[in-house]
Coordinates of N, CA and C in Angstrom, one line a residue:
X371 N -38.7 55.6 32.0 CA -38.7 54.2 32.0 C -39.7 53.6 32.9
X372 N -40.5 52.7 32.5 CA -41.6 52.1 33.3 C -41.1 50.8 33.9
X373 N -41.6 50.6 35.1 CA -41.3 49.3 35.7 C -42.5 48.3 35.4
X374 N -42.2 47.2 34.9 CA -43.2 46.2 34.7 C -43.0 45.1 35.8
X375 N -44.1 44.6 36.3 CA -44.0 43.6 37.3 C -43.5 42.3 36.7
X376 N -42.8 41.6 37.5 CA -42.2 40.3 37.0 C -43.1 39.2 37.6
X377 N -43.4 38.2 36.7 CA -44.2 37.1 37.1 C -43.4 36.1 37.8
X378 N -44.0 35.2 38.5 CA -43.3 34.2 39.3 C -42.6 33.2 38.4
X379 N -43.0 33.1 37.1 CA -42.3 32.2 36.1 C -41.2 32.9 35.5
X380 N -41.0 34.2 35.7 CA -39.8 34.8 35.2 C -40.1 35.7 34.0
X381 N -41.3 35.8 33.5 CA -41.6 36.6 32.3 C -42.2 37.9 32.7
X382 N -42.2 38.8 31.7 CA -42.8 40.1 32.0 C -44.2 40.2 31.4
X383 N -45.0 40.9 32.0 CA -46.4 41.2 31.5 C -46.9 42.4 32.1
X384 N -47.9 43.0 31.5 CA -48.4 44.2 32.0 C -49.6 43.9 32.9
X385 N -49.5 44.0 34.2 CA -50.6 43.6 35.1 C -50.1 42.5 36.0
X386 N -50.9 42.2 37.0 CA -50.5 41.2 37.9 C -51.1 39.8 37.4
X387 N -50.7 38.8 38.1 CA -51.1 37.4 37.7 C -52.6 37.2 37.8
X388 N -53.2 37.8 38.8 CA -54.7 37.6 39.0 C -55.4 38.3 37.8
X389 N -54.9 39.4 37.3 CA -55.5 40.1 36.2 C -55.3 39.2 34.9
X390 N -54.2 38.7 34.8 CA -53.9 37.8 33.6 C -54.8 36.6 33.6
X391 N -55.0 36.0 34.7 CA -55.9 34.8 34.8 C -57.4 35.2 34.6
X392 N -57.7 36.4 35.1 CA -59.1 36.8 34.9 C -59.5 37.0 33.5
X393 N -58.5 37.5 32.7 CA -58.8 37.7 31.2 C -58.4 36.4 30.4
X394 N -58.1 35.3 31.1 CA -57.8 34.1 30.3 C -56.4 34.2 29.6
X395 N -55.6 35.1 30.1 CA -54.3 35.2 29.5 C -53.2 34.4 30.3
X396 N -52.3 33.8 29.7 CA -51.3 33.1 30.4 C -50.3 34.1 31.1
X397 N -50.0 33.8 32.3 CA -49.0 34.7 33.0 C -47.6 34.4 32.6
X398 N -47.4 33.3 32.0 CA -46.1 32.9 31.5 C -46.0 33.5 30.1
X399 N -44.9 34.1 29.7 CA -44.7 34.7 28.4 C -44.8 33.6 27.3
X400 N -45.3 33.9 26.2 CA -45.4 33.0 25.1 C -44.1 33.0 24.3
X401 N -43.8 31.8 23.7 CA -42.6 31.7 22.8 C -43.0 32.4 21.5
X402 N -42.2 33.3 21.0 CA -42.6 34.0 19.8 C -41.5 33.8 18.7
X403 N -40.6 32.9 18.9 CA -39.6 32.6 17.9 C -39.8 31.2 17.2
X404 N -39.3 31.1 16.0 CA -39.4 29.8 15.3 C -38.2 29.0 15.5
X405 N -37.3 29.4 16.4 CA -36.1 28.7 16.6 C -36.3 27.4 17.4
X406 N -35.5 26.4 17.0 CA -35.6 25.1 17.7 C -35.0 25.2 19.1
X407 N -35.1 24.1 19.9 CA -34.5 24.0 21.1 C -33.0 24.0 20.9
X408 N -32.2 24.5 21.9 CA -30.8 24.4 21.8 C -30.3 23.0 21.8
X409 N -29.1 22.7 21.4 CA -28.5 21.4 21.4 C -28.4 20.9 22.8
X410 N -28.1 21.7 23.8 CA -28.0 21.3 25.2 C -29.4 20.8 25.7
X411 N -30.4 21.6 25.4 CA -31.8 21.2 25.8 C -32.2 19.9 25.2
X412 N -31.9 19.7 23.9 CA -32.2 18.4 23.2 C -31.4 17.3 23.8
X413 N -30.2 17.5 24.1 CA -29.3 16.5 24.7 C -29.8 16.1 26.1
X414 N -30.2 17.1 26.9 CA -30.8 16.8 28.2 C -32.0 15.9 28.1
X415 N -32.9 16.3 27.2 CA -34.1 15.6 27.0 C -33.9 14.1 26.6
X416 N -32.9 13.9 25.7 CA -32.6 12.6 25.2 C -31.9 11.8 26.4
X417 N -31.1 12.4 27.2 CA -30.5 11.7 28.3 C -31.6 11.3 29.3
X418 N -32.5 12.2 29.5 CA -33.6 11.9 30.4 C -34.4 10.7 30.0
X419 N -34.8 10.7 28.7 CA -35.5 9.5 28.1 C -34.8 8.2 28.3
X420 N -33.5 8.3 28.0 CA -32.6 7.1 28.1 C -32.6 6.6 29.5
X421 N -32.4 7.5 30.4 CA -32.3 7.1 31.9 C -33.6 6.5 32.3
X422 N -34.7 7.1 31.9 CA -36.1 6.6 32.4 C -36.3 5.2 31.8
X423 N -36.0 5.0 30.5 CA -36.2 3.7 29.9 C -35.2 2.6 30.6
X424 N -34.0 3.0 30.8 CA -33.0 2.0 31.4 C -33.3 1.8 32.9
X425 N -34.0 2.7 33.5 CA -34.3 2.5 34.9 C -35.3 1.3 35.1
X426 N -36.0 0.9 34.1 CA -36.9 -0.2 34.2 C -36.2 -1.6 34.1
X427 N -34.9 -1.6 33.7 CA -34.3 -2.9 33.4 C -33.9 -3.6 34.8
X428 N -33.2 -2.9 35.7 CA -32.8 -3.5 36.9 C -34.0 -3.9 37.7
X429 N -35.1 -3.1 37.9 CA -36.3 -3.6 38.6 C -36.9 -4.8 37.9
X430 N -36.8 -4.9 36.6 CA -37.3 -6.1 35.9 C -36.6 -7.3 36.3
X431 N -35.2 -7.2 36.4 CA -34.4 -8.4 36.8 C -34.7 -8.7 38.2
X432 N -34.8 -7.8 39.1 CA -35.2 -8.1 40.5 C -36.6 -8.7 40.6
X433 N -37.5 -8.2 39.8 CA -38.9 -8.8 39.8 C -38.8 -10.2 39.2
X434 N -37.9 -10.5 38.3 CA -37.8 -11.9 37.8 C -37.2 -12.8 38.9
X435 N -36.3 -12.3 39.7 CA -35.8 -13.1 40.8 C -36.8 -13.4 41.8
X436 N -37.6 -12.3 42.1 CA -38.7 -12.5 43.1 C -39.8 -13.5 42.6
X437 N -40.1 -13.4 41.3 CA -41.1 -14.3 40.7 C -40.6 -15.7 40.7
X438 N -39.3 -15.9 40.5 CA -38.8 -17.3 40.6 C -38.8 -17.8 42.0
X439 N -38.5 -17.0 43.0 CA -38.6 -17.5 44.3 C -40.0 -17.7 44.8
X440 N -41.0 -17.0 44.3 CA -42.4 -17.2 44.7 C -43.0 -18.4 43.9
X441 N -42.8 -18.4 42.6 CA -43.5 -19.5 41.8 C -42.7 -20.8 41.8
X442 N -41.4 -20.7 41.8 CA -40.6 -21.9 41.7 C -40.4 -22.4 40.3
X443 N -41.1 -21.8 39.3 CA -41.0 -22.2 37.9 C -40.2 -21.1 37.2
X444 N -39.6 -21.5 36.1 CA -38.8 -20.6 35.4 C -39.4 -19.8 34.3
X445 N -40.7 -20.1 34.0 CA -41.4 -19.5 32.9 C -41.7 -18.0 33.1
X446 N -42.2 -17.7 34.2 CA -42.5 -16.2 34.5 C -41.2 -15.4 34.5
X447 N -40.2 -15.8 35.3 CA -39.0 -15.0 35.3 C -38.3 -15.0 33.9
X448 N -38.4 -16.1 33.2 CA -37.8 -16.1 31.8 C -38.5 -15.1 30.9
X449 N -39.8 -15.0 31.1 CA -40.6 -14.0 30.3 C -40.2 -12.6 30.6
X450 N -40.1 -12.3 31.9 CA -39.7 -11.0 32.4 C -38.3 -10.6 31.9
X451 N -37.4 -11.5 32.0 CA -36.0 -11.3 31.5 C -36.0 -11.1 30.0
X452 N -36.8 -11.9 29.3 CA -36.9 -11.8 27.8 C -37.5 -10.4 27.4
X453 N -38.4 -9.9 28.2 CA -38.9 -8.6 27.9 C -37.9 -7.5 28.2
X454 N -37.0 -7.7 29.1 CA -36.0 -6.7 29.5 C -34.8 -6.7 28.6
X455 N -34.6 -7.7 27.8 CA -33.4 -7.8 27.0 C -33.4 -6.7 25.9
X456 N -34.5 -6.4 25.2 CA -34.4 -5.3 24.2 C -34.4 -3.9 24.7
X457 N -34.6 -3.8 26.0 CA -34.7 -2.4 26.6 C -33.5 -1.5 26.3
X458 N -32.2 -1.9 26.4 CA -31.1 -1.0 26.0 C -31.2 -0.6 24.5
X459 N -31.5 -1.5 23.7 CA -31.6 -1.2 22.2 C -32.7 -0.2 22.0
X460 N -33.9 -0.4 22.6 CA -35.0 0.5 22.4 C -34.7 1.9 23.0
X461 N -34.0 1.9 24.2 CA -33.6 3.1 24.9 C -32.7 3.9 24.0
X462 N -31.7 3.3 23.4 CA -30.8 4.0 22.5 C -31.5 4.5 21.3
X463 N -32.4 3.7 20.7 CA -33.1 4.2 19.5 C -33.9 5.4 19.8
X464 N -34.7 5.4 20.9 CA -35.5 6.5 21.3 C -34.7 7.7 21.7
X465 N -33.6 7.5 22.4 CA -32.8 8.6 22.9 C -32.1 9.3 21.7
X466 N -31.7 8.6 20.7 CA -31.0 9.1 19.6 C -31.9 9.7 18.5
X467 N -33.2 9.6 18.7 CA -34.1 10.1 17.7 C -34.2 11.6 17.9
X468 N -34.3 12.3 16.7 CA -34.4 13.8 16.8 C -35.8 14.2 17.2
X469 N -35.9 15.4 17.7 CA -37.2 15.9 18.1 C -38.2 15.8 16.9
X470 N -39.5 15.6 17.2 CA -40.4 15.5 16.1 C -40.5 16.8 15.3
X471 N -40.8 16.7 14.0 CA -40.9 18.0 13.2 C -42.2 18.7 13.6
X472 N -42.1 20.0 13.6 CA -43.2 20.8 13.8 C -44.1 20.9 12.6
X473 N -45.4 21.1 12.8 CA -46.3 21.1 11.7 C -45.9 22.2 10.6
X474 N -45.5 23.3 11.0 CA -45.1 24.4 10.1 C -43.7 24.4 9.6
X475 N -42.9 23.4 10.0 CA -41.5 23.3 9.6 C -41.4 23.1 8.1
X476 N -40.6 23.9 7.4 CA -40.5 23.7 6.0 C -39.8 22.5 5.6
X477 N -40.1 21.9 4.4 CA -39.4 20.8 3.9 C -38.1 21.3 3.3
X478 N -37.0 20.6 3.6 CA -35.7 21.1 3.1 C -35.6 20.9 1.6
X479 N -36.3 20.0 1.0 CA -36.1 19.7 -0.4 C -37.3 20.3 -1.2
X480 N -38.0 21.1 -0.6 CA -39.2 21.7 -1.3 C -38.8 22.5 -2.5
X481 N -37.7 23.3 -2.4 CA -37.3 24.2 -3.5 C -36.8 23.3 -4.7
X482 N -36.1 22.2 -4.4 CA -35.7 21.4 -5.5 C -36.8 20.7 -6.2
X483 N -37.8 20.2 -5.4 CA -39.0 19.6 -6.0 C -39.8 20.6 -6.9
X484 N -39.9 21.8 -6.3 CA -40.6 22.8 -7.1 C -39.9 23.1 -8.4
X485 N -38.6 23.2 -8.4 CA -37.8 23.5 -9.6 C -38.0 22.3 -10.6
X486 N -38.1 21.1 -10.2 CA -38.3 20.0 -11.1 C -39.7 20.0 -11.7
X487 N -40.7 20.3 -10.9 CA -42.0 20.4 -11.4 C -42.2 21.5 -12.4
X488 N -41.5 22.7 -12.1 CA -41.6 23.8 -13.1 C -40.9 23.4 -14.4
X489 N -39.8 22.7 -14.3 CA -39.1 22.3 -15.5 C -40.0 21.3 -16.3
X490 N -40.7 20.4 -15.6 CA -41.5 19.5 -16.3 C -42.7 20.2 -17.0
X491 N -43.3 21.2 -16.3 CA -44.3 22.0 -16.9 C -43.9 22.7 -18.1
X492 N -42.6 23.3 -18.0 CA -42.1 24.0 -19.2 C -41.9 23.0 -20.4
X493 N -41.5 21.8 -20.1 CA -41.3 20.9 -21.2 C -42.6 20.5 -21.8
X494 N -43.6 20.3 -21.0 CA -45.0 19.9 -21.4 C -45.6 21.0 -22.2
X495 N -45.3 22.3 -21.9 CA -46.0 23.4 -22.6 C -45.3 23.8 -23.9
X496 N -44.2 23.3 -24.2 CA -43.5 23.5 -25.5 C -44.3 22.8 -26.6
X497 N -44.2 23.4 -27.8 CA -44.8 22.8 -28.9 C -43.8 21.8 -29.5
X498 N -44.4 20.6 -29.7 CA -43.6 19.5 -30.3 C -44.1 19.2 -31.7
X499 N -43.1 19.0 -32.5 CA -43.4 18.6 -33.9 C -43.5 17.1 -34.0
X500 N -44.5 16.7 -34.6 CA -44.7 15.2 -34.8 C -44.4 14.9 -36.3
X501 N -43.8 13.9 -36.6 CA -43.5 13.5 -37.9 C -44.3 12.2 -38.2
X502 N -45.2 12.4 -39.2 CA -46.0 11.2 -39.6 C -45.3 10.6 -40.8
X503 N -45.2 9.4 -40.8 CA -44.5 8.8 -41.9 C -45.0 7.6 -42.4

């Protein structure tokens, strides 16, 4: 049994990190599976997006109050508040969106479309009798 050094990122490789960098190889192991992220990872990413987007709402309301106290007019604060109103809706839409499809991800309905195309080709290739009358 051979001992392989362990990288600081947690992956295994043959050689030290300086050797990996010298040859232009990443010291972090590459992902070699076609599996998608787990549900927990996707959920954490969506919660993070939602939290970041919603964190702009309270500072926007505070900024509107400051703008009102500085300018004395209601137009600038009203504009800031108006821009912050759709933030929860946008945050929910973005957070509930599924991860983008990968370039090589197969189309789920490809087999069905292919079968329909083959059926249409088979119909077109058949000999049809025409009746002239």
